[in-house]
Short mmCIF file of C-alpha atoms in Angstrom, two decimals:
data_model
loop_
_atom_site.label_atom_id
_atom_site.label_comp_id
_atom_site.label_asym_id
_atom_site.label_seq_id
_atom_site.Cartn_x
_atom_site.Cartn_y
_atom_site.Cartn_z
CA UNK A 1 -149.25 -172.09 54.34
CA UNK A 2 -145.68 -172.94 55.11
CA UNK A 3 -144.36 -171.65 51.82
CA UNK A 4 -145.50 -168.15 52.75
CA UNK A 5 -142.50 -167.98 55.02
CA UNK A 6 -140.17 -168.39 52.11
CA UNK A 7 -141.60 -166.63 49.06
CA UNK A 8 -139.31 -163.73 48.30
CA UNK A 9 -140.41 -160.13 48.14
CA UNK A 10 -142.04 -159.76 51.55
CA UNK A 11 -139.31 -158.99 54.09
CA UNK A 12 -137.33 -155.77 54.46
CA UNK A 13 -134.03 -157.31 53.39
CA UNK A 14 -135.79 -158.95 50.46
CA UNK A 15 -137.21 -155.60 49.43
CA UNK A 16 -133.76 -154.06 49.48
CA UNK A 17 -132.51 -157.00 47.46
CA UNK A 18 -135.18 -156.46 44.83
CA UNK A 19 -134.31 -152.79 44.69
CA UNK A 20 -130.58 -153.52 44.21
CA UNK A 21 -131.43 -156.07 41.57
CA UNK A 22 -133.64 -153.66 39.67
CA UNK A 23 -130.91 -151.02 39.50
CA UNK A 24 -128.11 -153.34 38.42
CA UNK A 25 -130.09 -155.12 35.78
CA UNK A 26 -132.11 -152.26 34.35
CA UNK A 27 -130.14 -151.87 31.16
CA UNK A 28 -129.84 -155.60 30.48
CA UNK A 29 -133.51 -156.39 31.02
CA UNK A 30 -135.37 -153.20 30.25
CA UNK A 31 -133.18 -151.25 27.85
CA UNK A 32 -135.34 -152.31 24.92
CA UNK A 33 -138.75 -151.89 26.56
CA UNK A 34 -140.56 -148.67 25.77
CA UNK A 35 -144.12 -147.79 24.84
CA UNK A 36 -145.44 -145.12 22.46
CA UNK A 37 -146.93 -141.92 23.86
CA UNK A 38 -150.60 -142.37 24.65
CA UNK A 39 -150.50 -146.17 24.90
CA UNK A 40 -152.32 -147.94 27.70
CA UNK A 41 -150.07 -150.46 29.43
CA UNK A 42 -151.06 -153.05 32.03
CA UNK A 43 -148.31 -154.12 34.42
CA UNK A 44 -149.64 -157.40 35.76
CA UNK A 45 -148.12 -158.16 39.16
CA UNK A 46 -146.21 -154.98 40.01
CA UNK A 47 -145.12 -156.02 43.50
CA UNK A 48 -143.43 -153.15 45.35
CA UNK A 49 -142.97 -151.21 42.12
CA UNK A 50 -139.33 -152.00 41.34
CA UNK A 51 -140.09 -152.45 37.61
CA UNK A 52 -142.89 -149.87 37.60
CA UNK A 53 -140.43 -147.02 38.12
CA UNK A 54 -138.26 -148.24 35.24
CA UNK A 55 -141.23 -148.70 32.92
CA UNK A 56 -142.60 -145.25 33.64
CA UNK A 57 -139.21 -143.56 33.20
CA UNK A 58 -138.59 -145.38 29.90
CA UNK A 59 -141.98 -144.38 28.48
CA UNK A 60 -142.97 -141.02 29.98
CA UNK A 61 -145.78 -140.55 27.45
CA UNK A 62 -147.57 -143.83 28.14
CA UNK A 63 -150.18 -144.60 30.82
CA UNK A 64 -149.60 -147.50 33.18
CA UNK A 65 -152.07 -149.51 35.22
CA UNK A 66 -150.17 -151.59 37.74
CA UNK A 67 -152.06 -154.50 39.25
CA UNK A 68 -151.09 -156.56 42.26
CA UNK A 69 -152.87 -158.93 44.61
CA UNK A 70 -151.13 -157.57 47.72
CA UNK A 71 -152.46 -154.34 49.23
CA UNK A 72 -149.26 -153.97 51.22
CA UNK A 73 -147.07 -154.20 48.13
CA UNK A 74 -149.30 -151.74 46.29
CA UNK A 75 -149.04 -149.23 49.10
CA UNK A 76 -145.25 -149.37 48.96
CA UNK A 77 -145.24 -149.25 45.16
CA UNK A 78 -147.45 -146.17 45.30
CA UNK A 79 -145.08 -144.49 47.75
CA UNK A 80 -142.06 -145.26 45.56
CA UNK A 81 -143.76 -143.85 42.46
CA UNK A 82 -144.88 -140.73 44.36
CA UNK A 83 -141.35 -140.15 45.68
CA UNK A 84 -140.08 -140.31 42.10
CA UNK A 85 -142.59 -137.65 41.08
CA UNK A 86 -144.19 -139.99 38.55
CA UNK A 87 -147.84 -139.32 37.75
CA UNK A 88 -148.60 -141.69 34.85
CA UNK A 89 -149.18 -144.82 36.94
CA UNK A 90 -152.49 -145.97 38.46
CA UNK A 91 -152.39 -148.78 41.00
CA UNK A 92 -155.14 -151.32 41.42
CA UNK A 93 -155.57 -154.31 43.71
CA UNK A 94 -156.71 -157.43 41.93
CA UNK A 95 -156.13 -161.02 40.85
CA UNK A 96 -154.37 -161.75 37.60
CA UNK A 97 -156.81 -164.65 37.05
CA UNK A 98 -159.85 -162.41 37.59
CA UNK A 99 -158.60 -159.07 36.32
CA UNK A 100 -160.94 -156.14 36.93
CA UNK A 101 -160.91 -154.92 33.32
CA UNK A 102 -163.04 -155.14 30.20
CA UNK A 103 -161.69 -157.25 27.32
CA UNK A 104 -159.42 -155.44 24.85
CA UNK A 105 -158.62 -152.62 27.24
CA UNK A 106 -154.86 -152.38 26.83
CA UNK A 107 -152.35 -151.76 24.04
CA UNK A 108 -149.65 -153.63 25.90
CA UNK A 109 -149.20 -155.98 28.84
CA UNK A 110 -145.99 -156.27 30.85
CA UNK A 111 -145.24 -159.17 33.22
CA UNK A 112 -141.97 -159.45 35.13
CA UNK A 113 -140.95 -162.00 37.78
CA UNK A 114 -144.58 -163.06 38.25
CA UNK A 115 -145.17 -166.30 36.30
CA UNK A 116 -142.49 -168.06 38.37
CA UNK A 117 -144.85 -167.88 41.35
CA UNK A 118 -148.00 -169.14 39.60
CA UNK A 119 -149.23 -172.72 39.47
CA UNK A 120 -150.99 -171.98 36.17
CA UNK A 121 -148.79 -169.60 34.21
CA UNK A 122 -150.33 -170.51 30.86
CA UNK A 123 -153.83 -169.75 32.13
CA UNK A 124 -152.59 -166.39 33.41
CA UNK A 125 -151.16 -165.61 29.96
CA UNK A 126 -154.46 -166.62 28.35
CA UNK A 127 -156.41 -164.30 30.67
CA UNK A 128 -154.03 -161.43 29.97
CA UNK A 129 -154.30 -161.99 26.23
CA UNK A 130 -158.03 -161.23 26.36
CA UNK A 131 -157.25 -157.85 27.92
CA UNK A 132 -155.14 -156.86 24.91
CA UNK A 133 -156.54 -155.01 21.91
CA UNK A 134 -155.97 -156.84 18.63
CA UNK A 135 -152.41 -156.20 17.57
CA UNK A 136 -151.38 -155.46 21.16
CA UNK A 137 -148.21 -156.94 22.62
CA UNK A 138 -147.17 -158.77 25.75
CA UNK A 139 -143.67 -158.58 27.22
CA UNK A 140 -142.64 -161.18 29.77
CA UNK A 141 -139.41 -161.33 31.76
CA UNK A 142 -138.55 -164.27 34.00
CA UNK A 143 -135.40 -165.75 35.49
CA UNK A 144 -134.35 -169.40 35.46
CA UNK A 145 -132.44 -170.67 38.48
CA UNK A 146 -131.39 -173.79 36.57
CA UNK A 147 -129.38 -171.54 34.28
CA UNK A 148 -126.93 -170.77 37.08
CA UNK A 149 -123.32 -171.88 36.81
CA UNK A 150 -120.12 -170.49 38.19
CA UNK A 151 -116.41 -170.90 38.85
CA UNK A 152 -115.16 -172.44 41.02
CA UNK A 153 -117.86 -175.05 40.57
CA UNK A 154 -119.39 -176.46 43.78
CA UNK A 155 -121.84 -179.27 44.38
CA UNK A 156 -122.81 -177.62 47.67
CA UNK A 157 -123.66 -174.33 46.02
CA UNK A 158 -125.71 -176.21 43.43
CA UNK A 159 -127.46 -178.10 46.21
CA UNK A 160 -128.32 -174.84 47.98
CA UNK A 161 -129.78 -173.49 44.73
CA UNK A 162 -131.72 -176.73 44.28
CA UNK A 163 -133.32 -176.08 47.68
CA UNK A 164 -134.87 -172.86 46.36
CA UNK A 165 -136.03 -174.63 43.20
CA UNK A 166 -137.58 -177.35 45.36
CA UNK A 167 -139.28 -174.92 47.75
CA UNK A 168 -140.66 -172.84 44.91
CA UNK A 169 -142.08 -175.99 43.30
CA UNK A 170 -143.66 -177.00 46.63
CA UNK A 171 -145.27 -173.56 46.76
CA UNK A 172 -146.82 -174.13 43.33
CA UNK A 173 -144.29 -172.04 41.43
CA UNK A 174 -141.53 -172.84 38.97
CA UNK A 175 -138.00 -171.48 39.34
CA UNK A 176 -137.08 -172.91 35.93
CA UNK A 177 -139.76 -171.01 34.03
CA UNK A 178 -137.48 -168.73 32.02
CA UNK A 179 -136.60 -171.43 29.49
CA UNK A 180 -140.29 -172.22 29.03
CA UNK A 181 -141.49 -168.80 27.92
CA UNK A 182 -141.55 -169.70 24.22
CA UNK A 183 -143.92 -172.69 24.49
CA UNK A 184 -145.97 -170.94 27.21
CA UNK A 185 -146.70 -167.89 25.06
CA UNK A 186 -147.33 -169.97 21.94
CA UNK A 187 -149.69 -172.28 23.81
CA UNK A 188 -151.48 -169.29 25.35
CA UNK A 189 -152.36 -168.13 21.85
CA UNK A 190 -149.87 -165.35 21.17
CA UNK A 191 -148.42 -164.87 17.68
CA UNK A 192 -144.93 -163.99 16.47
CA UNK A 193 -143.45 -165.09 19.79
CA UNK A 194 -139.80 -164.15 20.15
CA UNK A 195 -137.59 -164.95 23.11
CA UNK A 196 -134.16 -163.55 23.86
CA UNK A 197 -131.91 -164.75 26.67
CA UNK A 198 -130.25 -162.10 28.82
CA UNK A 199 -127.27 -163.59 30.56
CA UNK A 200 -125.80 -161.79 33.52
CA UNK A 201 -122.11 -162.64 33.20
CA UNK A 202 -120.04 -161.56 36.18
CA UNK A 203 -116.28 -161.55 36.61
CA UNK A 204 -113.90 -159.27 38.52
CA UNK A 205 -113.79 -156.80 35.64
CA UNK A 206 -117.45 -155.96 36.43
CA UNK A 207 -117.36 -155.02 40.14
CA UNK A 208 -120.86 -153.49 40.17
CA UNK A 209 -122.30 -156.84 39.12
CA UNK A 210 -120.10 -158.76 41.58
CA UNK A 211 -121.69 -156.72 44.37
CA UNK A 212 -125.09 -155.98 42.90
CA UNK A 213 -125.85 -159.33 41.35
CA UNK A 214 -123.68 -162.21 42.58
CA UNK A 215 -123.75 -161.13 46.23
CA UNK A 216 -126.72 -158.81 46.83
CA UNK A 217 -129.19 -160.36 44.42
CA UNK A 218 -128.56 -164.02 43.80
CA UNK A 219 -126.67 -165.24 46.86
CA UNK A 220 -128.84 -163.10 49.16
CA UNK A 221 -131.94 -164.67 47.60
CA UNK A 222 -130.58 -168.17 48.20
CA UNK A 223 -129.59 -167.28 51.77
CA UNK A 224 -133.17 -166.15 52.34
CA UNK A 225 -134.53 -169.69 52.08
CA UNK A 226 -132.01 -171.29 54.45
CA UNK A 227 -134.44 -171.69 57.34
CA UNK A 228 -137.19 -173.14 55.15
CA UNK A 229 -134.72 -175.57 53.55
CA UNK A 230 -133.56 -176.76 56.98
CA UNK A 231 -137.10 -177.11 58.31
CA UNK A 232 -137.99 -179.31 55.36
CA UNK A 233 -134.80 -181.34 55.76
CA UNK A 234 -133.66 -180.62 52.21
CA UNK A 235 -130.03 -180.07 53.22
CA UNK A 236 -127.82 -180.34 56.28
CA UNK A 237 -126.62 -177.20 58.05
CA UNK A 238 -123.02 -178.01 57.10
CA UNK A 239 -123.83 -178.51 53.42
CA UNK A 240 -125.87 -175.30 53.41
CA UNK A 241 -123.13 -173.24 54.97
CA UNK A 242 -120.58 -174.66 52.56
CA UNK A 243 -122.92 -173.91 49.65
CA UNK A 244 -123.36 -170.27 50.69
CA UNK A 245 -119.61 -169.91 51.26
CA UNK A 246 -119.00 -171.35 47.79
CA UNK A 247 -121.48 -168.92 46.22
CA UNK A 248 -119.63 -165.99 47.84
CA UNK A 249 -116.39 -167.60 46.68
CA UNK A 250 -117.48 -167.03 43.06
CA UNK A 251 -117.38 -163.28 43.84
CA UNK A 252 -113.62 -163.38 44.52
CA UNK A 253 -111.21 -161.88 41.92
CA UNK A 254 -110.75 -165.20 40.09
CA UNK A 255 -114.42 -166.21 40.30
CA UNK A 256 -117.11 -166.14 37.62
CA UNK A 257 -120.89 -166.22 37.95
CA UNK A 258 -123.51 -166.72 35.22
CA UNK A 259 -127.29 -166.45 35.37
CA UNK A 260 -129.80 -166.10 32.55
CA UNK A 261 -133.06 -164.18 32.39
CA UNK A 262 -135.40 -164.62 29.46
CA UNK A 263 -137.41 -161.88 27.79
CA UNK A 264 -140.34 -162.83 25.56
CA UNK A 265 -142.60 -160.86 23.23
CA UNK A 266 -145.86 -161.94 21.71
CA UNK A 267 -148.72 -160.33 19.81
CA UNK A 268 -152.47 -160.78 20.16
CA UNK A 269 -153.77 -161.26 16.63
CA UNK B 1 -104.64 -194.20 25.11
CA UNK B 2 -108.23 -195.11 25.63
CA UNK B 3 -109.44 -191.54 25.46
CA UNK B 4 -108.24 -191.32 21.86
CA UNK B 5 -111.29 -193.33 20.91
CA UNK B 6 -113.54 -190.61 22.22
CA UNK B 7 -111.95 -187.23 21.54
CA UNK B 8 -114.11 -185.50 18.99
CA UNK B 9 -112.86 -184.25 15.66
CA UNK B 10 -111.32 -187.43 14.27
CA UNK B 11 -114.09 -189.43 12.61
CA UNK B 12 -115.95 -188.63 9.38
CA UNK B 13 -119.27 -187.98 11.08
CA UNK B 14 -117.52 -185.85 13.65
CA UNK B 15 -115.91 -183.85 10.87
CA UNK B 16 -119.27 -183.23 9.28
CA UNK B 17 -120.60 -182.23 12.69
CA UNK B 18 -117.82 -179.70 13.14
CA UNK B 19 -118.51 -178.30 9.69
CA UNK B 20 -122.25 -177.92 10.41
CA UNK B 21 -121.42 -176.30 13.73
CA UNK B 22 -119.05 -173.84 12.14
CA UNK B 23 -121.65 -172.70 9.60
CA UNK B 24 -124.52 -172.31 12.05
CA UNK B 25 -122.54 -170.46 14.66
CA UNK B 26 -120.37 -168.27 12.48
CA UNK B 27 -122.22 -165.03 13.08
CA UNK B 28 -122.65 -165.57 16.82
CA UNK B 29 -119.05 -166.51 17.52
CA UNK B 30 -117.02 -164.81 14.81
CA UNK B 31 -119.05 -161.81 13.68
CA UNK B 32 -116.85 -159.49 15.71
CA UNK B 33 -113.46 -161.05 14.88
CA UNK B 34 -111.48 -159.34 12.14
CA UNK B 35 -107.87 -158.32 11.73
CA UNK B 36 -106.36 -155.28 10.02
CA UNK B 37 -104.76 -155.63 6.59
CA UNK B 38 -101.16 -156.70 6.88
CA UNK B 39 -101.42 -158.15 10.36
CA UNK B 40 -99.77 -161.46 11.18
CA UNK B 41 -102.19 -163.80 12.94
CA UNK B 42 -101.42 -167.15 14.57
CA UNK B 43 -104.28 -169.63 14.71
CA UNK B 44 -103.14 -172.02 17.43
CA UNK B 45 -104.79 -175.41 16.98
CA UNK B 46 -106.59 -175.10 13.65
CA UNK B 47 -107.83 -178.71 13.44
CA UNK B 48 -109.47 -179.42 10.10
CA UNK B 49 -109.74 -175.72 9.30
CA UNK B 50 -113.37 -175.08 10.18
CA UNK B 51 -112.52 -171.74 11.82
CA UNK B 52 -109.61 -171.01 9.49
CA UNK B 53 -111.97 -170.46 6.55
CA UNK B 54 -114.08 -168.05 8.58
CA UNK B 55 -111.07 -166.13 9.87
CA UNK B 56 -109.58 -165.75 6.40
CA UNK B 57 -112.86 -164.63 4.85
CA UNK B 58 -113.46 -162.09 7.63
CA UNK B 59 -109.99 -160.57 7.26
CA UNK B 60 -108.89 -160.94 3.63
CA UNK B 61 -105.98 -158.51 4.08
CA UNK B 62 -104.36 -160.33 7.01
CA UNK B 63 -101.88 -163.23 6.95
CA UNK B 64 -102.64 -166.37 8.90
CA UNK B 65 -100.34 -169.06 10.22
CA UNK B 66 -102.41 -172.04 11.30
CA UNK B 67 -100.71 -174.48 13.62
CA UNK B 68 -101.86 -177.97 14.56
CA UNK B 69 -100.26 -181.04 16.09
CA UNK B 70 -102.06 -183.46 13.73
CA UNK B 71 -100.64 -183.89 10.23
CA UNK B 72 -103.88 -185.51 9.12
CA UNK B 73 -105.99 -182.55 10.28
CA UNK B 74 -103.58 -180.12 8.63
CA UNK B 75 -103.83 -181.95 5.33
CA UNK B 76 -107.61 -181.69 5.38
CA UNK B 77 -107.49 -178.07 6.51
CA UNK B 78 -105.14 -177.31 3.61
CA UNK B 79 -107.50 -178.95 1.14
CA UNK B 80 -110.48 -177.00 2.51
CA UNK B 81 -108.63 -173.69 2.25
CA UNK B 82 -107.43 -174.53 -1.27
CA UNK B 83 -110.96 -175.42 -2.38
CA UNK B 84 -112.13 -172.04 -1.09
CA UNK B 85 -109.47 -170.31 -3.19
CA UNK B 86 -107.90 -168.76 -0.11
CA UNK B 87 -104.19 -167.96 -0.36
CA UNK B 88 -103.44 -166.02 2.83
CA UNK B 89 -103.07 -169.04 5.15
CA UNK B 90 -99.89 -171.01 5.82
CA UNK B 91 -100.18 -174.31 7.67
CA UNK B 92 -97.57 -175.65 10.02
CA UNK B 93 -97.35 -178.80 12.10
CA UNK B 94 -96.29 -178.16 15.67
CA UNK B 95 -96.96 -178.30 19.39
CA UNK B 96 -98.66 -175.38 21.08
CA UNK B 97 -96.35 -175.91 24.07
CA UNK B 98 -93.22 -175.84 21.87
CA UNK B 99 -94.28 -173.48 19.10
CA UNK B 100 -91.83 -173.23 16.20
CA UNK B 101 -91.69 -169.42 16.22
CA UNK B 102 -89.47 -166.65 17.51
CA UNK B 103 -90.81 -164.53 20.39
CA UNK B 104 -92.91 -161.51 19.42
CA UNK B 105 -93.67 -162.83 15.93
CA UNK B 106 -97.42 -162.19 15.75
CA UNK B 107 -99.79 -159.25 15.98
CA UNK B 108 -102.65 -161.49 17.07
CA UNK B 109 -103.29 -165.00 18.32
CA UNK B 110 -106.58 -166.85 17.84
CA UNK B 111 -107.53 -170.00 19.79
CA UNK B 112 -110.87 -171.75 19.33
CA UNK B 113 -112.09 -175.05 20.85
CA UNK B 114 -108.53 -175.98 21.81
CA UNK B 115 -108.01 -175.22 25.51
CA UNK B 116 -110.85 -177.62 26.44
CA UNK B 117 -108.56 -180.50 25.36
CA UNK B 118 -105.42 -179.39 27.22
CA UNK B 119 -104.34 -180.48 30.68
CA UNK B 120 -102.45 -177.20 31.12
CA UNK B 121 -104.47 -174.47 29.43
CA UNK B 122 -102.87 -171.67 31.42
CA UNK B 123 -99.37 -172.77 30.40
CA UNK B 124 -100.51 -172.85 26.77
CA UNK B 125 -101.79 -169.27 27.11
CA UNK B 126 -98.49 -168.22 28.69
CA UNK B 127 -96.51 -169.74 25.82
CA UNK B 128 -98.74 -168.06 23.26
CA UNK B 129 -98.38 -164.70 25.01
CA UNK B 130 -94.63 -164.75 24.35
CA UNK B 131 -95.29 -165.09 20.62
CA UNK B 132 -97.26 -161.84 20.59
CA UNK B 133 -95.70 -158.48 19.88
CA UNK B 134 -96.23 -155.93 22.66
CA UNK B 135 -99.74 -154.57 22.29
CA UNK B 136 -100.84 -157.68 20.40
CA UNK B 137 -104.12 -159.40 21.24
CA UNK B 138 -105.34 -162.90 21.92
CA UNK B 139 -108.87 -164.06 21.15
CA UNK B 140 -110.10 -167.29 22.75
CA UNK B 141 -113.40 -169.06 22.13
CA UNK B 142 -114.46 -172.09 24.16
CA UNK B 143 -117.71 -173.84 24.97
CA UNK B 144 -118.93 -174.95 28.39
CA UNK B 145 -120.96 -178.13 28.56
CA UNK B 146 -122.08 -177.30 32.09
CA UNK B 147 -123.94 -174.31 30.64
CA UNK B 148 -126.44 -176.61 28.94
CA UNK B 149 -130.08 -176.56 29.95
CA UNK B 150 -133.27 -177.27 28.11
CA UNK B 151 -137.01 -177.85 28.16
CA UNK B 152 -138.40 -180.35 28.85
CA UNK B 153 -135.81 -180.88 31.57
CA UNK B 154 -134.45 -184.44 31.90
CA UNK B 155 -132.13 -186.03 34.43
CA UNK B 156 -131.20 -188.65 31.83
CA UNK B 157 -130.16 -186.05 29.28
CA UNK B 158 -128.12 -184.31 31.98
CA UNK B 159 -126.53 -187.63 32.91
CA UNK B 160 -125.58 -188.28 29.27
CA UNK B 161 -123.96 -184.83 29.11
CA UNK B 162 -122.16 -185.55 32.37
CA UNK B 163 -120.64 -188.63 30.69
CA UNK B 164 -118.91 -186.41 28.13
CA UNK B 165 -117.72 -184.04 30.86
CA UNK B 166 -116.37 -187.04 32.78
CA UNK B 167 -114.63 -188.58 29.75
CA UNK B 168 -113.08 -185.28 28.75
CA UNK B 169 -111.75 -184.85 32.29
CA UNK B 170 -110.32 -188.39 32.21
CA UNK B 171 -108.58 -187.47 28.96
CA UNK B 172 -106.93 -184.50 30.67
CA UNK B 173 -109.30 -181.90 29.24
CA UNK B 174 -112.02 -179.71 30.73
CA UNK B 175 -115.50 -179.44 29.21
CA UNK B 176 -116.36 -176.64 31.66
CA UNK B 177 -113.53 -174.36 30.56
CA UNK B 178 -115.66 -171.61 28.98
CA UNK B 179 -116.60 -170.08 32.33
CA UNK B 180 -112.90 -170.06 33.35
CA UNK B 181 -111.51 -167.95 30.51
CA UNK B 182 -111.37 -164.76 32.57
CA UNK B 183 -109.15 -166.08 35.37
CA UNK B 184 -107.12 -168.18 32.89
CA UNK B 185 -106.19 -165.19 30.73
CA UNK B 186 -105.54 -162.94 33.73
CA UNK B 187 -103.34 -165.55 35.39
CA UNK B 188 -101.48 -166.13 32.11
CA UNK B 189 -100.42 -162.48 32.19
CA UNK B 190 -102.77 -160.83 29.69
CA UNK B 191 -104.08 -157.31 30.33
CA UNK B 192 -107.49 -155.73 29.79
CA UNK B 193 -109.13 -159.14 29.71
CA UNK B 194 -112.75 -159.01 28.59
CA UNK B 195 -115.08 -161.98 28.31
CA UNK B 196 -118.48 -162.08 26.64
CA UNK B 197 -120.87 -165.03 26.80
CA UNK B 198 -122.47 -166.12 23.53
CA UNK B 199 -125.57 -168.13 24.27
CA UNK B 200 -127.06 -170.28 21.57
CA UNK B 201 -130.76 -170.09 22.38
CA UNK B 202 -132.87 -172.47 20.32
CA UNK B 203 -136.65 -172.71 20.03
CA UNK B 204 -138.97 -173.67 17.19
CA UNK B 205 -138.90 -170.13 15.80
CA UNK B 206 -135.24 -170.78 14.86
CA UNK B 207 -135.39 -173.96 12.74
CA UNK B 208 -131.82 -173.64 11.40
CA UNK B 209 -130.51 -173.81 14.96
CA UNK B 210 -132.87 -176.66 15.90
CA UNK B 211 -131.29 -178.71 13.12
CA UNK B 212 -127.81 -177.23 13.00
CA UNK B 213 -127.16 -176.89 16.69
CA UNK B 214 -129.48 -178.90 18.96
CA UNK B 215 -129.48 -181.99 16.75
CA UNK B 216 -126.44 -181.95 14.44
CA UNK B 217 -123.97 -180.27 16.76
CA UNK B 218 -124.74 -180.84 20.40
CA UNK B 219 -126.77 -184.04 20.52
CA UNK B 220 -124.58 -185.62 17.82
CA UNK B 221 -121.52 -184.80 19.91
CA UNK B 222 -123.04 -186.44 22.98
CA UNK B 223 -124.10 -189.47 20.94
CA UNK B 224 -120.52 -189.79 19.79
CA UNK B 225 -119.30 -190.75 23.27
CA UNK B 226 -121.95 -193.42 23.94
CA UNK B 227 -119.63 -196.39 23.44
CA UNK B 228 -116.90 -194.91 25.60
CA UNK B 229 -119.41 -194.06 28.33
CA UNK B 230 -120.73 -197.63 28.33
CA UNK B 231 -117.25 -199.15 28.34
CA UNK B 232 -116.36 -197.12 31.41
CA UNK B 233 -119.64 -198.02 33.09
CA UNK B 234 -120.64 -194.38 33.53
CA UNK B 235 -124.27 -194.99 32.58
CA UNK B 236 -126.60 -197.89 31.75
CA UNK B 237 -127.69 -198.49 28.18
CA UNK B 238 -131.29 -197.68 29.13
CA UNK B 239 -130.40 -194.41 30.82
CA UNK B 240 -128.22 -193.46 27.87
CA UNK B 241 -130.92 -194.14 25.31
CA UNK B 242 -133.44 -192.20 27.37
CA UNK B 243 -130.98 -189.33 27.68
CA UNK B 244 -130.41 -189.15 23.92
CA UNK B 245 -134.16 -189.38 23.27
CA UNK B 246 -134.73 -186.55 25.75
CA UNK B 247 -132.10 -184.39 24.03
CA UNK B 248 -133.85 -184.88 20.69
CA UNK B 249 -137.12 -184.16 22.51
CA UNK B 250 -135.89 -180.61 23.16
CA UNK B 251 -135.86 -180.12 19.36
CA UNK B 252 -139.64 -180.65 19.12
CA UNK B 253 -141.90 -177.61 18.47
CA UNK B 254 -142.42 -176.94 22.19
CA UNK B 255 -138.82 -177.62 23.19
CA UNK B 256 -136.05 -175.17 24.08
CA UNK B 257 -132.29 -175.69 24.16
CA UNK B 258 -129.61 -173.38 25.61
CA UNK B 259 -125.82 -173.60 25.41
CA UNK B 260 -123.22 -170.94 26.08
CA UNK B 261 -119.88 -170.31 24.43
CA UNK B 262 -117.46 -167.77 25.86
CA UNK B 263 -115.28 -165.40 23.88
CA UNK B 264 -112.34 -163.72 25.59
CA UNK B 265 -109.93 -160.98 24.56
CA UNK B 266 -106.64 -160.05 26.17
CA UNK B 267 -103.66 -157.86 25.36
CA UNK B 268 -99.94 -158.49 25.79
CA UNK B 269 -98.57 -155.36 27.41
#
């Protein structure tokens, strides 16, 4: 399928991008995620293990089962975890919609940057809920590309971002899913749902984020869909190049860049 | 001037709106603003005193001088302060660009929801800097209407918001100023500038914000410019009504609303 050429996470540069992103954002996104010693945690959709390493380091007494549909990603995740000397993670290949587990197997479920790629995110959350013991929790983290704004403002940069939103929608995903976590978790049957926004605010006083987020994470991600956007005729080459230039422009000393992730908790009652 | 009919803060309903807003957002915006006993604080642009009350209550040992260009606003601010039994605030009519004070008069300057209305915000910040003693601080709080996003998404709601942005620009102001506070303060000569975003995230688990912010503050503010938007032909009546309906739609149990204020600090060295 044509969208396979665009979905992020599968090329070498994309992998490096995800790794940069994970390091820069660890404190903001994961600082308040930890699991009690002895708890059984399912990481649904672990990809190449960028979050797995953080999870395992934050909760060295817990046991993690990290599921992914891609054997290639799992192999790389396994290598990363091994290189870190981490032994509390088991990897398993499988489909989030047909998870290879008995009901009520886990104390906690963790889902990060996965729902955005699914055509049926609510159904995925419903399936995962059945895997939780009563009283168990789910933690979900997703971005929202529609939350992006910056200075100087630029219609071309916005148009380039809209290309990614469009392509992700064509591929059955939803790049605006962050803002929808509250109704999604409630409708999937979770209780006591709480959502907190995590804005990445970047100005010149935060040079690590200028490099690690504005340039290496967000703008690199947008750049990655340039060919697909051109092939589909979503934008002219000139507009695209101006848009990318304008995104890098926000990383100059007088520029500002804002993007919001959302983190949601819910309980299976 | 035609824009006078739109600028918010001058009608009864608008006053009530500002009062609701102040109460709902106090903790988020002002929780970390307090001044040492004995310090002299200039509130530049106090309007009807919505922030003045909060400032004075947070710092009962400080002395406040609250300046505004509107005699009518000052009269109402004075009444509010008197009704609260507060005695540490002096009101003064004057122009922020020609402030009636000697240089280096104040320990601190506080500016909230003012720069968005000025054609020359940087010049205002430069003028205010001269009123600070060396080592004195400025605190600036501004919103950013371009930070708004919500679920369900709606192009009509966005178009209605764009009308306010457009009208405010026509009136010489800037509804997108929040994101620009960092470069504005740096370019106005302040040191150690730090900006923190304050997102108002609203879902059904936060009913006070659904009422107090999504409906009574933000959507009411947008509704307030409907006539002006129609007169200028910025939007059709049908689109407008759909936009307002869609904004209220985000206050339903499965809706979500996000808006970001920015708070900046700087020092005069």
